Amino acid sequence: MGLKVYIDGTLYENDQAKVSVFDHGLLYGDGVFEGIRAYGGRIFQLDAHLERLYDSAKAIALKIPLSPEKLKEAIRNTLDTNGLKDAYIRVVVTRGVGTLGLDPNKCSGSSLIIITDSITLYPDELYEKGLEIVTVATIRIHPAALSPRIKSLNYLNNILAKIEAINAGCLEALMLNANGLVAECTGDNIFIVRKGVIFTPPETAGILKGITRGVVMGLAREEGIEVREENLTRYDLYTADECFLTGTAAEIIPVVRIDRRQIGPGTPGPITSRLRKLFNELTEKEE
Ligand code: PMP
């Protein structure tokens, strides 16, 4: 028996968990989602993830069929049913079944899906050695077209960038915004360290406001390390002492090469390593 998947109040066997071909989530990428982690049975930063989910839904005028409290219960229940302690939780809200036209008002009502599974984004050794990334030609979508703050089901912008990275022999892509400023990677936020100060692009650079990004900024400040949200160019990245990415799935991963250039000494830096240790300690205790 595989893991069970929650769809609109019912838990289905993995291979029976299906949605309609007329769901606008499938037809148009019309919907929103969250990726959440559980460590030792504790769901990490659940309130922050749910706040972002409800905000994403509100931004696209999508009603989530459950209250945040009921959704929390459904997530908890799905995890427990599957007997999972360390897991990746994918919460998906689709526009629901509609006609072959864009009008969301013709959809019968949103659908809520909860998948619980494991995830490995990067091989273990890269956390020790560091990752290589490459700037791609695909720019991050302009916030005036579709705000990257919305964690929507339409990830084509990021997928096109990911394809470019893979074609260039890298696992992750650095995406710039329409102004040529550093935005983020396809599934992670980016940070650099320069002379003991941490820098990361501001929300206005057109990025997803990562939950891990926020946690890491908090941890650094508690350590007395200055953190600045500032616009960055590739010059700032190339001349940085350290670079790392943050994300729910990736956690904190050092970056040691960008566009085939070595960053700092080419090995994970001390502030990155310190933050990784603090982050691991936090996931081991925080509810
Ligand atoms: N940017 C993008 C485009 C992402 O998809 C993600 C992963 N959700 C992130 C950044 C990192 O966000 P978080 O720390 O909330 O997982």
Short mmCIF file of C-alpha atoms and ligand atoms in Angstrom, two decimals:
data_model
loop_
_atom_site.label_atom_id
_atom_site.label_comp_id
_atom_site.label_asym_id
_atom_site.label_seq_id
_atom_site.Cartn_x
_atom_site.Cartn_y
_atom_site.Cartn_z
CA MET A 1 0.00 0.00 0.00
CA GLY A 2 1.33 3.39 -0.98
CA LEU A 3 0.88 6.72 0.71
CA LYS A 4 -2.60 8.18 0.80
CA VAL A 5 -3.45 11.47 -0.85
CA TYR A 6 -6.11 13.88 0.42
CA ILE A 7 -8.53 15.27 -2.16
CA ASP A 8 -11.48 17.36 -1.00
CA GLY A 9 -11.99 15.61 2.31
CA THR A 10 -11.26 12.03 1.25
CA LEU A 11 -8.01 10.08 1.53
CA TYR A 12 -7.32 8.04 -1.61
CA GLU A 13 -4.71 5.41 -2.34
CA ASN A 14 -1.82 6.92 -4.27
CA ASP A 15 -2.83 5.34 -7.58
CA GLN A 16 -6.49 6.31 -7.10
CA ALA A 17 -5.75 9.97 -6.36
CA LYS A 18 -7.02 11.64 -9.53
CA VAL A 19 -8.47 14.95 -10.71
CA SER A 20 -10.64 15.75 -13.71
CA VAL A 21 -9.09 16.69 -17.07
CA PHE A 22 -11.47 19.68 -16.95
CA ASP A 23 -9.87 21.06 -13.78
CA HIS A 24 -8.51 24.52 -14.58
CA GLY A 25 -5.46 23.67 -12.51
CA LEU A 26 -4.55 21.27 -15.33
CA LEU A 27 -6.00 23.24 -18.25
CA TYR A 28 -4.52 26.63 -17.32
CA GLY A 29 -2.28 26.27 -14.28
CA ASP A 30 -5.05 28.13 -12.48
CA GLY A 31 -4.42 27.52 -8.81
CA VAL A 32 -1.90 27.96 -6.00
CA PHE A 33 0.26 25.70 -3.88
CA GLU A 34 2.67 25.40 -0.97
CA GLY A 35 5.61 23.14 -0.21
CA ILE A 36 6.02 22.52 3.51
CA ARG A 37 8.37 20.32 5.54
CA ALA A 38 7.82 18.19 8.60
CA TYR A 39 10.80 17.32 10.78
CA GLY A 40 10.37 14.60 13.44
CA GLY A 41 6.60 14.98 13.18
CA ARG A 42 6.76 18.77 13.68
CA ILE A 43 5.44 20.83 10.77
CA PHE A 44 7.97 23.60 10.18
CA GLN A 45 6.68 27.18 9.81
CA LEU A 46 3.13 25.98 9.13
CA ASP A 47 1.48 29.32 9.95
CA ALA A 48 3.81 31.23 7.62
CA HIS A 49 3.17 28.76 4.79
CA LEU A 50 -0.59 28.92 5.29
CA GLU A 51 -0.55 32.71 5.39
CA ARG A 52 1.30 32.74 2.05
CA LEU A 53 -1.12 30.13 0.62
CA TYR A 54 -4.20 32.17 1.58
CA ASP A 55 -2.55 35.36 0.27
CA SER A 56 -1.66 33.64 -3.03
CA ALA A 57 -5.28 32.45 -3.33
CA LYS A 58 -6.64 35.90 -2.52
CA ALA A 59 -4.36 37.46 -5.13
CA ILE A 60 -5.93 35.29 -7.84
CA ALA A 61 -9.48 35.57 -6.41
CA LEU A 62 -9.54 31.90 -5.50
CA LYS A 63 -11.46 30.65 -2.50
CA ILE A 64 -9.80 27.96 -0.42
CA PRO A 65 -12.59 25.57 0.58
CA LEU A 66 -11.37 25.19 4.20
CA SER A 67 -10.54 27.63 6.98
CA PRO A 68 -6.85 27.76 7.95
CA GLU A 69 -7.70 25.80 11.14
CA LYS A 70 -9.49 23.03 9.22
CA LEU A 71 -6.71 22.95 6.64
CA LYS A 72 -4.14 22.50 9.41
CA GLU A 73 -6.17 19.56 10.74
CA ALA A 74 -6.37 18.01 7.27
CA ILE A 75 -2.59 18.33 6.80
CA ARG A 76 -1.91 16.83 10.23
CA ASN A 77 -4.36 14.01 9.60
CA THR A 78 -2.86 13.18 6.19
CA LEU A 79 0.65 13.04 7.69
CA ASP A 80 -0.51 10.85 10.59
CA THR A 81 -2.48 8.50 8.35
CA ASN A 82 0.67 7.98 6.30
CA GLY A 83 2.76 7.54 9.44
CA LEU A 84 5.23 10.18 8.25
CA LYS A 85 7.52 12.08 10.62
CA ASP A 86 10.01 13.59 8.17
CA ALA A 87 8.16 14.61 5.06
CA TYR A 88 7.56 17.09 2.30
CA ILE A 89 3.95 18.26 2.22
CA ARG A 90 2.47 19.63 -0.99
CA VAL A 91 -0.79 21.56 -0.58
CA VAL A 92 -2.48 22.35 -3.88
CA VAL A 93 -5.62 24.40 -4.46
CA THR A 94 -6.99 24.30 -8.01
CA ARG A 95 -9.76 26.41 -9.53
CA GLY A 96 -11.72 23.19 -9.98
CA VAL A 97 -13.70 21.67 -12.82
CA GLY A 98 -14.85 24.14 -15.49
CA THR A 99 -15.53 24.61 -19.17
CA LEU A 100 -12.98 24.85 -21.99
CA GLY A 101 -12.70 28.58 -21.54
CA LEU A 102 -10.75 30.75 -19.14
CA ASP A 103 -13.67 32.07 -17.07
CA PRO A 104 -13.04 30.94 -13.49
CA ASN A 105 -16.64 31.82 -12.62
CA LYS A 106 -17.74 28.84 -14.72
CA CYS A 107 -15.79 26.46 -12.49
CA SER A 108 -17.78 24.42 -10.02
CA GLY A 109 -15.56 25.25 -7.05
CA SER A 110 -11.96 24.95 -5.96
CA SER A 111 -10.36 21.62 -5.11
CA LEU A 112 -7.92 21.01 -2.28
CA ILE A 113 -5.20 18.37 -2.54
CA ILE A 114 -2.65 17.35 0.10
CA ILE A 115 0.24 15.10 -0.93
CA THR A 116 2.77 13.93 1.65
CA ASP A 117 5.99 12.33 0.51
CA SER A 118 9.75 12.67 0.75
CA ILE A 119 11.89 15.05 -1.29
CA THR A 120 15.57 15.30 -2.18
CA LEU A 121 16.38 18.31 -4.26
CA TYR A 122 20.16 18.14 -4.30
CA PRO A 123 22.58 15.28 -3.61
CA ASP A 124 24.06 15.29 -0.06
CA GLU A 125 27.63 15.90 -1.24
CA LEU A 126 26.66 19.29 -2.70
CA TYR A 127 25.82 20.56 0.80
CA GLU A 128 29.46 19.89 1.71
CA LYS A 129 31.15 20.88 -1.57
CA GLY A 130 28.77 23.57 -2.77
CA LEU A 131 26.58 23.94 -5.83
CA GLU A 132 27.34 25.45 -9.22
CA ILE A 133 24.68 27.69 -10.79
CA VAL A 134 24.42 29.61 -14.04
CA THR A 135 22.68 32.83 -15.08
CA VAL A 136 20.05 32.01 -17.71
CA ALA A 137 18.55 34.13 -20.47
CA THR A 138 14.98 33.57 -19.28
CA ILE A 139 14.21 36.51 -16.99
CA ARG A 140 11.94 36.15 -13.96
CA ILE A 141 8.39 37.07 -14.87
CA HIS A 142 7.62 40.78 -14.49
CA PRO A 143 5.63 41.50 -11.31
CA ALA A 144 3.23 43.64 -13.35
CA ALA A 145 2.43 40.59 -15.50
CA LEU A 146 2.10 38.00 -12.76
CA SER A 147 3.50 38.66 -9.32
CA PRO A 148 6.20 36.17 -8.34
CA ARG A 149 4.81 36.63 -4.82
CA ILE A 150 1.94 34.37 -5.94
CA LYS A 151 2.96 30.74 -5.60
CA SER A 152 0.80 29.74 -8.54
CA LEU A 153 0.47 26.38 -10.27
CA ASN A 154 2.00 27.96 -13.36
CA TYR A 155 5.73 27.42 -12.99
CA LEU A 156 6.62 27.56 -16.71
CA ASN A 157 8.82 30.64 -16.22
CA ASN A 158 10.89 28.70 -13.69
CA ILE A 159 10.80 25.48 -15.72
CA LEU A 160 12.18 27.23 -18.82
CA ALA A 161 15.01 28.59 -16.69
CA LYS A 162 15.61 25.15 -15.17
CA ILE A 163 15.87 23.60 -18.66
CA GLU A 164 18.51 26.20 -19.55
CA ALA A 165 20.47 25.44 -16.40
CA ILE A 166 20.38 21.69 -17.00
CA ASN A 167 21.43 22.20 -20.63
CA ALA A 168 24.38 24.19 -19.29
CA GLY A 169 25.31 21.34 -16.94
CA CYS A 170 24.00 23.00 -13.75
CA LEU A 171 21.27 21.94 -11.34
CA GLU A 172 19.95 25.44 -10.65
CA ALA A 173 19.54 28.67 -12.61
CA LEU A 174 20.08 32.24 -11.52
CA MET A 175 17.25 34.39 -12.85
CA LEU A 176 17.53 38.15 -13.29
CA ASN A 177 14.54 40.48 -13.46
CA ALA A 178 13.49 42.74 -16.35
CA ASN A 179 15.92 45.40 -15.05
CA GLY A 180 18.85 43.00 -15.14
CA LEU A 181 18.99 42.80 -11.36
CA VAL A 182 19.36 39.54 -9.46
CA ALA A 183 15.95 38.04 -8.64
CA GLU A 184 16.10 34.44 -7.47
CA CYS A 185 16.69 30.87 -8.58
CA THR A 186 13.98 28.58 -10.03
CA GLY A 187 13.00 27.16 -6.66
CA ASP A 188 15.18 28.97 -4.15
CA ASN A 189 16.04 32.47 -2.94
CA ILE A 190 19.62 33.73 -3.20
CA PHE A 191 21.92 35.32 -0.62
CA ILE A 192 25.50 36.57 -0.67
CA VAL A 193 27.96 37.47 2.07
CA ARG A 194 30.40 40.33 1.66
CA LYS A 195 32.74 41.49 4.42
CA GLY A 196 30.59 39.81 7.08
CA VAL A 197 27.31 41.37 5.89
CA ILE A 198 24.52 39.29 4.35
CA PHE A 199 22.69 40.63 1.29
CA THR A 200 19.59 39.32 -0.45
CA PRO A 201 17.33 40.90 -3.11
CA PRO A 202 14.24 42.71 -1.76
CA GLU A 203 10.67 41.58 -2.53
CA THR A 204 10.49 44.41 -5.06
CA ALA A 205 13.11 42.61 -7.18
CA GLY A 206 10.22 40.32 -8.20
CA ILE A 207 10.77 37.22 -6.11
CA LEU A 208 8.81 34.72 -4.11
CA LYS A 209 9.05 35.83 -0.49
CA GLY A 210 10.56 32.57 0.73
CA ILE A 211 9.68 31.26 4.16
CA THR A 212 13.21 29.83 4.53
CA ARG A 213 14.56 33.22 3.43
CA GLY A 214 12.69 34.85 6.32
CA VAL A 215 13.81 32.22 8.83
CA VAL A 216 17.46 32.54 7.74
CA MET A 217 17.33 36.35 7.95
CA GLY A 218 15.97 36.02 11.49
CA LEU A 219 18.64 33.49 12.52
CA ALA A 220 21.43 35.69 11.13
CA ARG A 221 20.16 38.79 12.95
CA GLU A 222 19.89 36.82 16.22
CA GLU A 223 23.56 35.98 15.73
CA GLY A 224 24.35 39.67 15.40
CA ILE A 225 25.06 39.38 11.67
CA GLU A 226 23.80 42.33 9.64
CA VAL A 227 21.30 41.42 6.92
CA ARG A 228 20.41 43.85 4.14
CA GLU A 229 17.67 43.49 1.54
CA GLU A 230 19.25 45.29 -1.40
CA ASN A 231 19.16 45.06 -5.15
CA LEU A 232 22.11 43.05 -6.42
CA THR A 233 23.77 42.75 -9.79
CA ARG A 234 25.96 39.94 -11.05
CA TYR A 235 28.95 42.11 -10.09
CA ASP A 236 27.88 41.69 -6.44
CA LEU A 237 27.64 37.93 -6.87
CA TYR A 238 30.99 37.55 -8.63
CA THR A 239 32.78 39.61 -5.98
CA ALA A 240 31.02 38.03 -2.98
CA ASP A 241 32.88 36.12 -0.28
CA GLU A 242 30.07 33.57 0.03
CA CYS A 243 26.83 32.70 -1.70
CA PHE A 244 24.00 30.37 -0.71
CA LEU A 245 20.43 29.48 -1.66
CA THR A 246 17.45 28.93 0.63
CA GLY A 247 14.23 26.99 0.12
CA THR A 248 11.89 24.62 1.90
CA ALA A 249 13.16 21.61 -0.04
CA ALA A 250 16.80 22.74 -0.39
CA GLU A 251 17.06 24.27 3.12
CA ILE A 252 20.39 26.16 2.92
CA ILE A 253 22.80 25.12 0.18
CA PRO A 254 26.17 26.78 -0.48
CA VAL A 255 26.94 28.05 -3.99
CA VAL A 256 30.61 27.98 -4.98
CA ARG A 257 30.52 28.64 -8.73
CA ILE A 258 28.37 31.03 -10.76
CA ASP A 259 28.73 31.24 -14.55
CA ARG A 260 31.88 29.13 -14.27
CA ARG A 261 33.47 31.69 -11.96
CA GLN A 262 34.63 30.69 -8.52
CA ILE A 263 32.91 32.49 -5.66
CA GLY A 264 35.19 33.34 -2.74
CA PRO A 265 37.68 30.52 -2.17
CA GLY A 266 35.44 28.06 -4.04
CA THR A 267 34.36 26.23 -0.89
CA PRO A 268 31.34 26.82 1.41
CA GLY A 269 32.01 29.85 3.59
CA PRO A 270 31.94 30.18 7.39
CA ILE A 271 28.73 32.24 7.62
CA THR A 272 26.91 29.81 5.32
CA SER A 273 28.09 26.88 7.44
CA ARG A 274 27.11 28.64 10.66
CA LEU A 275 23.63 29.36 9.32
CA ARG A 276 23.24 25.77 8.16
CA LYS A 277 24.05 24.55 11.66
CA LEU A 278 21.60 27.00 13.27
CA PHE A 279 18.93 26.11 10.74
CA ASN A 280 19.34 22.38 11.45
CA GLU A 281 19.12 23.04 15.18
CA LEU A 282 15.90 24.99 14.63
CA THR A 283 14.26 22.26 12.53
CA GLU A 284 15.14 19.78 15.27
CA LYS A 285 13.16 21.68 17.85
CA GLU A 286 10.69 24.16 16.38
CA GLU A 287 6.99 23.27 16.20
N1 PMP B 1 11.58 31.01 -5.03
C1 PMP B 1 10.81 30.18 -5.75
C2 PMP B 1 10.48 30.52 -7.15
C3 PMP B 1 10.32 28.99 -5.15
O1 PMP B 1 9.54 28.17 -5.85
C4 PMP B 1 10.68 28.69 -3.82
C5 PMP B 1 10.22 27.40 -3.20
N2 PMP B 1 8.90 27.49 -2.73
C6 PMP B 1 11.47 29.60 -3.11
C7 PMP B 1 11.91 30.75 -3.75
C8 PMP B 1 11.84 29.36 -1.69
O2 PMP B 1 10.72 29.58 -0.86
P1 PMP B 1 10.49 28.80 0.49
O3 PMP B 1 11.67 29.08 1.36
O4 PMP B 1 9.24 29.37 1.04
O5 PMP B 1 10.38 27.36 0.15
#
